[in-house]
Coordinates of C-alpha atoms in Angstrom, one line a residue:
M15 CA 18.0 27.3 6.4
S16 CA 22.1 28.3 6.0
R17 CA 22.5 30.2 2.8
K18 CA 26.3 30.3 2.4
S19 CA 27.4 31.7 -0.6
T20 CA 28.7 28.9 -2.1
M21 CA 25.5 27.0 -1.4
Q22 CA 25.0 25.1 -4.6
R23 CA 21.3 26.0 -5.9
V24 CA 18.6 24.9 -8.2
E25 CA 15.3 25.8 -9.5
V26 CA 12.7 23.9 -10.9
D27 CA 8.8 24.1 -11.1
V28 CA 7.8 21.0 -9.5
L29 CA 10.1 19.1 -6.9
V30 CA 9.1 15.7 -6.0
C31 CA 9.9 13.5 -3.3
G32 CA 9.7 10.1 -3.0
M33 CA 10.6 7.4 -5.5
G34 CA 7.6 5.2 -4.7
P35 CA 4.9 4.8 -6.8
T36 CA 3.6 8.2 -6.0
G37 CA 6.2 10.4 -6.7
L38 CA 7.1 8.1 -9.8
G39 CA 3.2 8.3 -11.2
A40 CA 4.3 12.3 -10.7
A41 CA 7.4 12.0 -12.8
K42 CA 5.8 9.7 -15.0
R43 CA 3.3 12.5 -16.1
L44 CA 5.8 15.4 -15.7
N45 CA 7.8 13.9 -18.5
Q46 CA 4.8 12.7 -20.5
I47 CA 3.7 16.4 -20.2
N48 CA 7.2 18.2 -21.3
G49 CA 6.2 21.4 -19.9
P50 CA 7.5 22.2 -16.6
S51 CA 10.7 22.1 -15.2
W52 CA 10.8 19.5 -12.7
L53 CA 13.3 16.9 -10.2
I54 CA 12.5 13.8 -8.3
V55 CA 14.5 13.0 -5.5
D56 CA 14.7 10.1 -2.8
C57 CA 17.0 9.4 0.3
A58 CA 17.1 5.8 -0.8
D59 CA 19.7 4.2 -3.1
K60 CA 17.1 2.9 -5.1
P61 CA 13.2 3.6 -6.2
G62 CA 10.3 1.7 -4.3
G63 CA 9.7 3.3 -1.2
L64 CA 7.1 1.0 0.8
A65 CA 6.3 -1.1 -3.1
G66 CA 10.6 -2.5 -2.8
T67 CA 12.1 -5.7 -2.2
D68 CA 15.0 -6.9 -0.4
T69 CA 17.1 -9.8 -1.6
T70 CA 18.5 -11.9 1.4
P71 CA 22.7 -12.7 1.1
E72 CA 21.6 -16.8 0.2
G73 CA 19.2 -15.0 -2.5
F74 CA 15.8 -14.9 -1.0
L75 CA 13.9 -12.3 -2.3
Y76 CA 11.1 -10.2 0.3
D77 CA 8.6 -7.6 -0.9
V78 CA 7.9 -5.2 1.7
G79 CA 5.0 -6.7 2.9
G80 CA 2.5 -8.4 0.7
H81 CA 2.0 -6.2 -2.5
V82 CA 0.5 -7.7 -5.7
I83 CA -0.5 -6.1 -9.1
F84 CA -3.9 -4.9 -9.9
S85 CA -5.6 -2.1 -11.5
H86 CA -8.1 0.4 -12.2
Y87 CA -6.5 2.9 -14.4
K88 CA -5.6 2.1 -17.8
Y89 CA -2.8 4.4 -17.8
F90 CA -1.1 3.1 -15.1
D91 CA -1.5 -0.2 -16.6
D92 CA 0.3 1.6 -20.0
C93 CA 3.0 2.2 -17.6
I94 CA 3.7 -0.5 -15.9
D95 CA 3.4 -2.1 -19.8
E96 CA 6.3 0.5 -21.2
A97 CA 8.6 -0.7 -18.1
L98 CA 8.1 -4.1 -18.0
P99 CA 6.8 -4.9 -21.7
K100 CA 8.1 -8.6 -22.7
E101 CA 5.5 -11.6 -21.7
D102 CA 8.0 -13.2 -19.9
D103 CA 8.5 -10.3 -17.5
W104 CA 5.3 -11.5 -15.7
Y105 CA 3.3 -14.0 -14.1
T106 CA -0.2 -14.1 -13.9
H107 CA -1.7 -15.6 -10.8
Q108 CA -5.4 -16.6 -9.6
R109 CA -5.3 -15.5 -6.1
I110 CA -5.9 -19.3 -3.9
S111 CA -6.0 -17.8 0.0
Y112 CA -7.6 -19.4 3.1
V113 CA -8.3 -18.1 6.6
R114 CA -6.4 -20.7 9.2
Y115 CA -9.8 -21.3 11.7
K116 CA -9.7 -23.9 14.2
G117 CA -7.1 -25.9 12.5
Q118 CA -9.1 -26.0 9.0
W119 CA -8.3 -23.8 6.3
V120 CA -11.8 -21.9 5.1
P121 CA -11.9 -20.4 2.0
Y122 CA -11.4 -16.6 1.7
P123 CA -13.5 -14.3 2.1
F124 CA -14.3 -16.2 5.7
Q125 CA -17.7 -14.5 6.0
N126 CA -19.1 -15.8 2.7
N127 CA -17.5 -19.4 3.3
I128 CA -18.9 -20.0 6.8
S129 CA -20.1 -24.0 5.2
M130 CA -16.2 -24.4 5.5
C131 CA -16.8 -24.4 9.2
P132 CA -17.4 -26.4 12.2
K133 CA -21.1 -27.2 12.8
D134 CA -22.2 -25.1 15.4
D135 CA -20.3 -22.6 14.6
Q136 CA -22.1 -22.8 11.2
V137 CA -25.3 -22.4 13.3
I138 CA -23.6 -19.0 15.7
F139 CA -22.5 -17.7 12.4
V140 CA -26.1 -18.2 10.4
E141 CA -28.0 -16.8 13.6
G142 CA -25.9 -13.5 13.7
L143 CA -26.3 -13.2 10.0
I144 CA -30.5 -13.8 10.3
D145 CA -30.3 -11.3 13.8
A146 CA -27.8 -8.8 11.9
A147 CA -30.1 -8.5 8.1
L148 CA -33.7 -8.3 10.7
E149 CA -32.0 -5.2 12.3
A150 CA -30.8 -3.9 9.3
R151 CA -34.3 -3.8 8.2
V152 CA -35.7 -1.1 10.5
S153 CA -32.2 1.1 11.7
N154 CA -32.0 4.9 10.3
T155 CA -28.9 5.4 11.6
K156 CA -25.4 4.7 10.0
P157 CA -22.6 3.1 11.9
K158 CA -20.6 4.8 13.6
N159 CA -17.6 2.9 14.0
F160 CA -16.0 -0.3 12.0
D161 CA -17.5 -2.3 15.0
E162 CA -20.9 -1.3 14.5
W163 CA -20.6 -1.4 10.5
I164 CA -19.1 -4.9 11.1
V165 CA -21.9 -6.4 13.3
R166 CA -24.8 -4.9 11.0
Q167 CA -23.0 -6.8 8.3
M168 CA -22.2 -10.2 9.4
G169 CA -23.6 -10.5 13.2
V170 CA -22.1 -11.2 16.3
G171 CA -20.8 -14.8 15.7
I172 CA -18.6 -13.8 12.7
A173 CA -17.5 -10.9 14.8
D174 CA -16.0 -12.5 17.6
A175 CA -14.6 -15.8 15.5
F176 CA -13.1 -13.8 12.7
M177 CA -13.8 -9.9 12.2
R178 CA -12.5 -8.6 15.6
P179 CA -9.5 -10.8 16.1
Y180 CA -8.0 -10.3 12.7
N181 CA -8.6 -6.7 11.8
Y182 CA -7.4 -6.4 15.2
K183 CA -4.1 -8.4 14.4
V184 CA -4.0 -6.0 11.1
W185 CA -4.8 -2.2 13.0
A186 CA -3.0 -3.1 15.7
V187 CA -6.0 -1.0 17.3
P188 CA -9.2 -2.9 18.1
T189 CA -12.2 -1.7 15.6
T190 CA -14.4 0.3 17.8
D191 CA -11.0 2.8 17.2
M192 CA -11.5 2.6 13.5
Q193 CA -14.6 4.5 11.0
C194 CA -15.8 2.8 8.6
Q195 CA -16.0 4.9 5.5
W196 CA -12.8 3.4 4.2
L197 CA -14.3 0.1 3.2
G198 CA -15.4 0.4 0.1
E199 CA -14.2 -2.7 -2.1
R200 CA -12.2 -3.9 0.7
V201 CA -14.2 -6.2 3.0
A202 CA -17.1 -8.8 1.7
A203 CA -20.5 -8.0 3.1
P204 CA -21.9 -11.5 2.9
N205 CA -25.1 -12.1 1.1
V206 CA -27.4 -13.8 3.3
K207 CA -29.0 -15.7 1.3
L208 CA -26.3 -17.3 -0.7
V209 CA -24.1 -17.9 2.1
T210 CA -27.1 -19.9 3.8
S211 CA -27.4 -21.7 0.6
N212 CA -24.1 -22.6 0.3
V213 CA -24.0 -24.0 4.3
I214 CA -27.1 -26.5 3.6
Q215 CA -25.4 -27.7 0.3
G216 CA -21.9 -27.6 2.0
K217 CA -20.7 -25.3 -1.2
T218 CA -17.9 -22.7 -1.3
A219 CA -18.3 -19.3 -2.8
G220 CA -16.2 -18.0 -5.8
N221 CA -13.4 -15.3 -5.8
W222 CA -14.3 -11.9 -5.0
G223 CA -12.7 -8.3 -5.2
P224 CA -10.7 -6.6 -7.7
N225 CA -7.6 -8.7 -6.7
A226 CA -9.1 -12.6 -7.6
T227 CA -6.4 -12.6 -10.6
F228 CA -3.1 -10.6 -10.3
R229 CA -0.3 -10.4 -11.8
F230 CA 3.1 -10.8 -10.4
P231 CA 7.0 -9.3 -11.9
A232 CA 9.2 -12.8 -13.0
R233 CA 12.1 -11.1 -11.6
D234 CA 13.4 -8.8 -9.0
G235 CA 10.0 -8.9 -6.8
T236 CA 7.4 -6.0 -7.0
G237 CA 10.5 -3.3 -6.4
G238 CA 11.7 -4.4 -9.5
I239 CA 8.5 -3.1 -11.3
W240 CA 9.4 0.5 -9.7
T241 CA 13.1 -0.3 -10.7
A242 CA 11.8 -0.6 -14.1
V243 CA 9.5 2.7 -14.6
A244 CA 12.1 5.1 -12.6
D245 CA 14.5 4.0 -15.5
T246 CA 12.2 4.8 -18.0
I247 CA 12.9 8.9 -16.9
P248 CA 15.8 10.8 -17.6
E249 CA 18.7 10.2 -15.4
E250 CA 19.4 13.8 -15.2
K251 CA 16.2 14.3 -13.3
K252 CA 16.5 11.6 -10.3
R253 CA 18.4 12.4 -6.9
F254 CA 19.1 9.4 -4.8
G255 CA 20.8 9.3 -1.5
K256 CA 22.1 12.3 0.7
K257 CA 21.8 14.1 -2.8
G258 CA 17.9 13.1 -2.3
S259 CA 17.5 13.1 1.3
I260 CA 15.5 16.5 2.1
K261 CA 16.9 17.9 5.6
A262 CA 14.4 21.0 5.9
V263 CA 11.7 22.3 3.9
N264 CA 11.2 26.3 4.2
A265 CA 7.3 26.7 2.9
D266 CA 6.9 30.0 2.7
R267 CA 10.2 30.8 0.5
K268 CA 9.5 27.7 -1.2
E269 CA 12.4 26.0 -0.6
V270 CA 14.1 22.5 0.2
L271 CA 17.9 22.4 1.7
M272 CA 19.1 18.5 0.9
E273 CA 21.9 16.6 3.3
D274 CA 24.3 17.1 0.8
G275 CA 24.1 21.0 1.1
T276 CA 22.2 22.1 -2.3
L277 CA 19.3 24.4 -1.7
I278 CA 16.2 23.7 -4.1
A279 CA 13.6 26.1 -5.3
Y280 CA 10.1 25.4 -6.3
K281 CA 6.5 26.5 -7.4
R282 CA 4.9 23.7 -6.4
F283 CA 6.7 20.2 -4.4
V284 CA 4.5 16.8 -4.5
N285 CA 5.5 15.5 -1.8
T286 CA 5.4 11.9 -0.4
M287 CA 6.9 11.1 2.5
N288 CA 4.9 10.9 5.8
V289 CA 3.1 14.2 6.2
D290 CA 4.4 14.1 10.3
Q291 CA 7.8 13.6 9.0
L292 CA 7.1 16.4 6.5
A293 CA 6.2 18.5 9.5
D294 CA 9.1 18.4 11.2
R295 CA 11.0 19.2 8.6
M296 CA 9.0 22.0 8.0
G297 CA 8.8 23.2 11.5
D298 CA 6.2 23.6 11.5
E299 CA 4.1 23.5 14.9
K300 CA 0.7 23.9 13.6
L301 CA 1.0 20.9 11.1
A302 CA 2.3 18.9 13.6
G303 CA -0.4 19.6 15.8
L304 CA -2.6 18.4 13.5
C305 CA -0.7 15.7 12.4
E306 CA -0.8 13.4 16.2
Q307 CA -4.7 13.0 15.4
L308 CA -3.6 10.8 12.8
Y309 CA -2.7 7.4 13.2
Y310 CA -0.5 4.4 12.0
S311 CA 1.1 1.0 13.0
S312 CA 4.2 -0.4 12.3
T313 CA 4.8 -3.4 10.1
H314 CA 7.3 -6.5 10.5
V315 CA 7.9 -8.4 7.4
I316 CA 10.0 -12.0 8.2
G317 CA 10.6 -13.9 5.8
V318 CA 11.6 -17.9 6.0
G319 CA 13.6 -19.5 3.9
V320 CA 12.7 -23.8 3.5
R321 CA 14.6 -26.2 1.9
G322 CA 12.8 -29.1 0.3
A323 CA 10.0 -28.8 -2.0
R324 CA 7.2 -27.0 -1.6
P325 CA 5.3 -29.2 0.4
E326 CA 1.8 -30.4 -0.9
R327 CA -0.1 -29.2 2.0
I328 CA 0.8 -25.7 0.6
G329 CA 0.4 -26.4 -2.8
D330 CA -0.5 -23.2 -5.3
M331 CA -1.3 -20.8 -2.0
C332 CA -1.0 -17.5 -2.2
W333 CA -1.9 -15.5 1.1
L334 CA -3.2 -16.8 4.0
Y335 CA -5.1 -15.1 7.4
F336 CA -4.7 -15.7 10.9
P337 CA -7.0 -14.3 13.4
E338 CA -6.4 -16.3 16.5
D339 CA -3.4 -16.4 18.6
N340 CA -1.4 -19.3 18.4
C341 CA 0.9 -17.1 15.9
P342 CA 1.5 -13.7 15.4
F343 CA 1.6 -13.2 12.3
Y344 CA -1.9 -12.2 10.4
R345 CA -1.1 -13.0 7.2
A346 CA 1.7 -15.3 4.9
T347 CA 3.0 -15.0 1.9
I348 CA 4.2 -18.3 0.1
F349 CA 6.6 -15.7 -1.9
S350 CA 8.0 -18.5 -3.1
N351 CA 4.6 -19.2 -5.8
Y352 CA 4.8 -15.8 -7.0
S353 CA 8.0 -16.7 -9.0
P354 CA 11.1 -19.4 -9.1
Y355 CA 12.9 -16.6 -9.4
N356 CA 12.3 -15.5 -5.6
Q357 CA 14.6 -17.9 -4.3
P358 CA 17.7 -19.5 -4.9
Q359 CA 17.7 -22.0 -7.8
K360 CA 18.0 -26.0 -7.0
D361 CA 21.8 -26.3 -7.6
V362 CA 22.8 -23.1 -4.9
K363 CA 24.5 -25.2 -1.8
L364 CA 23.3 -23.6 1.4
P365 CA 23.8 -24.4 4.6
T366 CA 20.6 -25.6 7.7
L367 CA 20.7 -22.7 9.9
Y368 CA 18.3 -24.6 12.1
K369 CA 15.3 -27.0 12.1
A370 CA 12.1 -25.5 12.9
N371 CA 11.5 -26.6 16.2
S372 CA 15.5 -26.2 17.0
Y373 CA 15.5 -22.8 16.5
G374 CA 18.8 -21.1 17.0
K375 CA 20.7 -24.7 17.3
G376 CA 22.6 -26.8 14.9
G377 CA 23.5 -26.1 11.6
S378 CA 24.4 -28.2 8.5
E379 CA 27.5 -28.1 5.6
P380 CA 26.0 -26.4 2.4
K381 CA 23.7 -28.3 0.4
E382 CA 21.7 -27.8 -2.7
G383 CA 18.1 -27.2 -2.8
P384 CA 15.4 -26.8 -4.3
Y385 CA 13.8 -23.9 -2.1
W386 CA 10.4 -22.7 -1.0
S387 CA 9.7 -19.6 1.3
I388 CA 7.3 -17.9 3.2
M389 CA 7.0 -14.1 4.3
L390 CA 5.1 -13.1 7.2
E391 CA 3.1 -10.0 8.6
V392 CA 3.4 -9.0 12.0
S393 CA 1.4 -5.4 12.8
Q394 CA 3.0 -3.1 15.7
S395 CA 1.5 0.0 18.0
S396 CA 0.6 1.1 21.5
K397 CA -2.5 -0.3 21.7
K398 CA -0.6 -4.0 20.2
P399 CA 3.0 -4.7 21.8
V400 CA 5.1 -6.9 19.9
D401 CA 8.7 -8.6 21.5
E402 CA 10.9 -7.8 19.1
E403 CA 13.3 -9.3 20.3
N404 CA 12.1 -12.9 20.2
L405 CA 10.1 -11.6 17.1
L406 CA 11.4 -14.4 14.6
R407 CA 11.8 -17.2 17.2
D408 CA 7.8 -16.7 17.8
C409 CA 7.0 -16.5 14.1
V410 CA 8.8 -19.9 13.1
Q411 CA 6.9 -21.5 16.2
G412 CA 3.9 -19.7 14.9
L413 CA 4.8 -21.3 11.7
I414 CA 4.6 -25.0 12.6
N415 CA 1.6 -24.3 15.2
T416 CA -1.0 -23.7 12.3
E417 CA 1.1 -26.3 10.6
M418 CA 2.9 -24.1 7.6
L419 CA 5.8 -26.4 8.8
R420 CA 6.6 -29.0 10.3
P421 CA 8.9 -29.3 12.8
E422 CA 12.2 -31.4 11.3
D423 CA 12.3 -28.7 8.2
E424 CA 15.0 -27.0 7.4
I425 CA 15.4 -22.9 7.8
V426 CA 18.4 -22.0 5.3
S427 CA 17.3 -18.3 5.3
T428 CA 15.4 -15.9 7.8
Y429 CA 14.7 -12.3 7.1
V430 CA 13.4 -9.5 9.4
R431 CA 13.1 -6.0 8.8
K432 CA 10.5 -3.4 10.6
F433 CA 8.8 -0.3 8.8
E434 CA 8.0 2.1 11.8
H435 CA 5.1 3.4 9.4
G436 CA 3.5 0.1 8.0
Y437 CA -0.2 1.5 7.8
P438 CA -2.2 4.7 7.8
T439 CA -5.0 4.0 10.5
P440 CA -8.2 5.0 9.2
S441 CA -9.2 6.1 12.6
L442 CA -12.1 8.1 14.0
E443 CA -10.1 11.0 13.7
R444 CA -8.5 10.8 10.4
D445 CA -11.2 12.8 8.1
G446 CA -11.4 15.6 10.2
A447 CA -8.1 15.7 10.5
L448 CA -7.3 15.5 6.8
K449 CA -9.6 18.0 6.4
Q450 CA -7.3 20.4 7.6
I451 CA -3.8 19.0 6.8
L452 CA -4.2 18.7 3.6
P453 CA -6.1 21.8 2.5
Y454 CA -3.5 23.9 4.8
L455 CA 0.0 22.2 3.4
Q456 CA -1.8 22.7 -0.8
E457 CA -2.0 26.6 0.0
K458 CA 1.6 26.5 0.7
G459 CA 1.8 24.9 -2.5
I460 CA 2.5 21.8 -1.4
Y461 CA 1.0 18.6 -2.7
S462 CA 1.0 15.8 0.1
R463 CA 0.1 12.1 -1.4
G464 CA 0.6 8.7 -1.3
R465 CA 0.1 6.1 1.0
F466 CA 1.5 8.8 4.1
G467 CA 1.4 11.7 2.6
S468 CA -2.1 12.0 1.7
W469 CA -3.3 9.2 4.9
K470 CA -5.8 7.0 2.8
Y471 CA -5.8 3.5 3.4
E472 CA -8.8 3.0 1.0
V473 CA -6.7 4.6 -2.1
G474 CA -2.9 3.2 -0.8
N475 CA -2.4 -0.3 -3.4
Q476 CA -0.4 0.3 -5.8
D477 CA -2.5 1.2 -8.9
H478 CA -3.9 4.0 -6.8
S479 CA -1.0 5.4 -5.2
F480 CA 1.0 5.9 -8.8
M481 CA -2.4 7.9 -10.4
L482 CA -2.1 10.1 -7.1
G483 CA 0.9 11.3 -8.4
V484 CA -0.7 11.4 -11.7
E485 CA -3.2 13.2 -10.9
A486 CA -1.4 15.8 -8.6
V487 CA 0.8 16.6 -11.7
D488 CA -2.6 17.3 -13.8
S489 CA -4.3 19.9 -11.0
I490 CA -0.7 21.8 -10.8
V491 CA -0.4 21.9 -14.3
N492 CA -3.9 22.3 -15.3
G493 CA -6.1 22.5 -12.4
S494 CA -8.2 19.1 -12.9
V495 CA -10.1 17.3 -10.1
E496 CA -8.0 14.8 -8.5
L497 CA -10.4 11.9 -8.5
T498 CA -8.0 9.1 -6.8
L499 CA -7.8 11.4 -3.6
N500 CA -11.1 13.1 -3.2
Y501 CA -13.5 10.2 -4.7
P502 CA -12.3 7.1 -3.7
D503 CA -15.7 5.2 -4.1
F504 CA -15.6 6.3 -7.7
V505 CA -12.3 5.2 -8.7
N506 CA -13.2 1.8 -7.0
G507 CA -16.2 1.4 -8.4
R508 CA -14.7 1.3 -12.5
L509 CA -12.3 1.2 -15.1
N510 CA -10.3 4.6 -15.6
T511 CA -9.8 5.1 -19.5
E512 CA -9.5 8.9 -19.7
R513 CA -5.5 8.6 -19.2
R514 CA -3.6 7.0 -21.2
L515 CA 0.2 6.8 -22.1
V516 CA 0.8 6.1 -25.9
D517 CA -1.8 8.8 -27.4
G518 CA -2.1 11.2 -24.3
A519 CA 0.6 13.1 -24.3
Q520 CA -0.5 15.1 -27.5
A521 CA -3.9 15.4 -26.9
F522 CA -3.2 16.6 -23.2
A523 CA -0.5 19.2 -24.5
Q524 CA -2.9 20.6 -27.6
E525 CA -5.6 21.2 -24.5
T526 CA -3.3 23.0 -22.5
A527 CA -1.6 25.1 -25.3
G528 CA -5.0 25.6 -26.0
K529 CA -7.3 26.1 -23.0
K530 CA -4.8 26.7 -20.7
N531 CA -7.5 27.8 -18.0
V532 CA -9.7 24.5 -18.6
A533 CA -9.2 21.5 -16.8
V534 CA -10.3 18.2 -18.0
G535 CA -13.7 17.2 -17.2
R536 CA -15.1 20.0 -15.6
R537 CA -15.4 24.1 -15.8
M538 CA -12.8 26.3 -15.3
T539 CA -13.5 30.4 -13.9
G540 CA -11.6 32.2 -12.7
G541 CA -9.3 30.1 -11.4
K542 CA -12.0 28.2 -9.8
A543 CA -13.6 24.7 -10.5
D544 CA -17.2 24.1 -10.3
L545 CA -18.0 20.1 -10.1
G546 CA -21.8 20.0 -9.4
G547 CA -22.1 22.6 -7.6
R548 CA -18.9 22.1 -4.8
V549 CA -16.2 24.8 -5.9
E550 CA -12.6 24.4 -5.2
T551 CA -9.8 27.1 -5.5
T552 CA -6.8 25.9 -8.0
T553 CA -3.7 27.6 -9.2
P554 CA -2.6 25.8 -12.4
I555 CA 1.4 26.5 -12.9
A556 CA 1.0 27.8 -16.0
H557 CA -0.7 31.1 -13.8
I558 CA 2.9 31.4 -11.5
P559 CA 4.2 34.2 -12.1
A560 CA 8.0 33.1 -12.6
A561 CA 8.9 36.1 -10.6
T562 CA 7.5 34.1 -8.0
I563 CA 11.0 32.7 -7.2
L564 CA 13.3 35.0 -7.6
P565 CA 17.3 34.3 -8.7
N566 CA 18.7 35.5 -5.7
G567 CA 16.5 33.0 -3.3
S568 CA 14.2 35.6 -2.1
S569 CA 10.3 35.3 -2.5
K570 CA 7.2 37.3 -3.0

């Protein structure tokens, strides 16, 4: 790094990179504890990261993909409610989701509602379920990959009709390239007896999963949540844009060089940027080599604003799944159903860009609404290429093919944005790589967390991501176990009430003041934590000598 004498130098105990949910979780905890000095930086001009929201010139809002609020943690709930405390800050929805299959809407999850499929398909699906159940009784090995898990759980019929094609559209890799340890509560395993009973009686299954009920902010989209959370953090602790953009990281000296020339020295670094990008910033060839084993897909978010009242055929639908090849998108969200403020009000006058069946042609003078909107997601990878130049056109045609739009519908606004890092792939190689990458970084004082910081999709929702930051800070400050990072199945199977925002700070401060060597919920002995026979080396920040960072910037 260049070390000009005029370079501004800043020293903090904890530097946090990124103001998405993970970085803001870390900042909220640091602010609550009011112990170590800290700073949070982001190269964007506003908070949110991959949970942000964009607004089109016409006034339509679109999130960075499909996001809703549901939680496994009281601490997360407290922080969100503190940021948006009024009743009219939120709408609460019952999830209404379907799978588009052979021209019909099958209730989600597909595998629990095959009673709604054509009779010939029902026979194939039930036979597959029975075969899978019989084989499971004698099998004594674990599935080797996601594809094998699907077949064992649901049979070949459902695998071929839905699970294989849909998951390829989502992940942009074949299911044979993915592991199955990430699944947890993400995929519903069918109850064969119940499914068969529903087929015979022509019934559907009830709502399944943790997001059967969810909240959504009334205004400003999902990104508005994180802007509000960021507003609860002191302004002097935040840096945006060029001042918040990291140019280089010197992990040995524990310094980062910012794009504006500022040098920030730290004792611990909570990183939420993509870990492969961090390797580049560090100039670390070993880390870069390990990151080559991590895979991801890119996400294209496409928004279509339509003039007219919301059609009756759309109704109260939330999000919809598309396994078939008559459209490029794997999921559509009726974004206008989440909040009446996600689109322009009725009296706003907008011109028609074109009709759905006349892509790019025609137009009209501005006139009033009402308006409604659809948000689409398309994945891309080297194993699933996308015609980016014609993607919007193909998506509009796909909306017609799936009867989401009528040919004569008037399109008044469009939105297209590509996110290079969209989803971290739970590939077969992932866990082996992470077992080397994360400890390697932590030995250098870098806690890499978040959707692409720790690369674990199974703890990549907003609540998980936020708590990854919170728990990283607790680990830094007093050596406590990071449950979300290390035990995804555990945190997804319970409601965590241990941490609270209102009265937690006082209890936490008393505990750390009197027992700086004792981590919450576990024994600390000589800086090592004993968790059921598993020993982890930890170094609470209270035990890092101040002389580690010397005034002249050298380190020892």
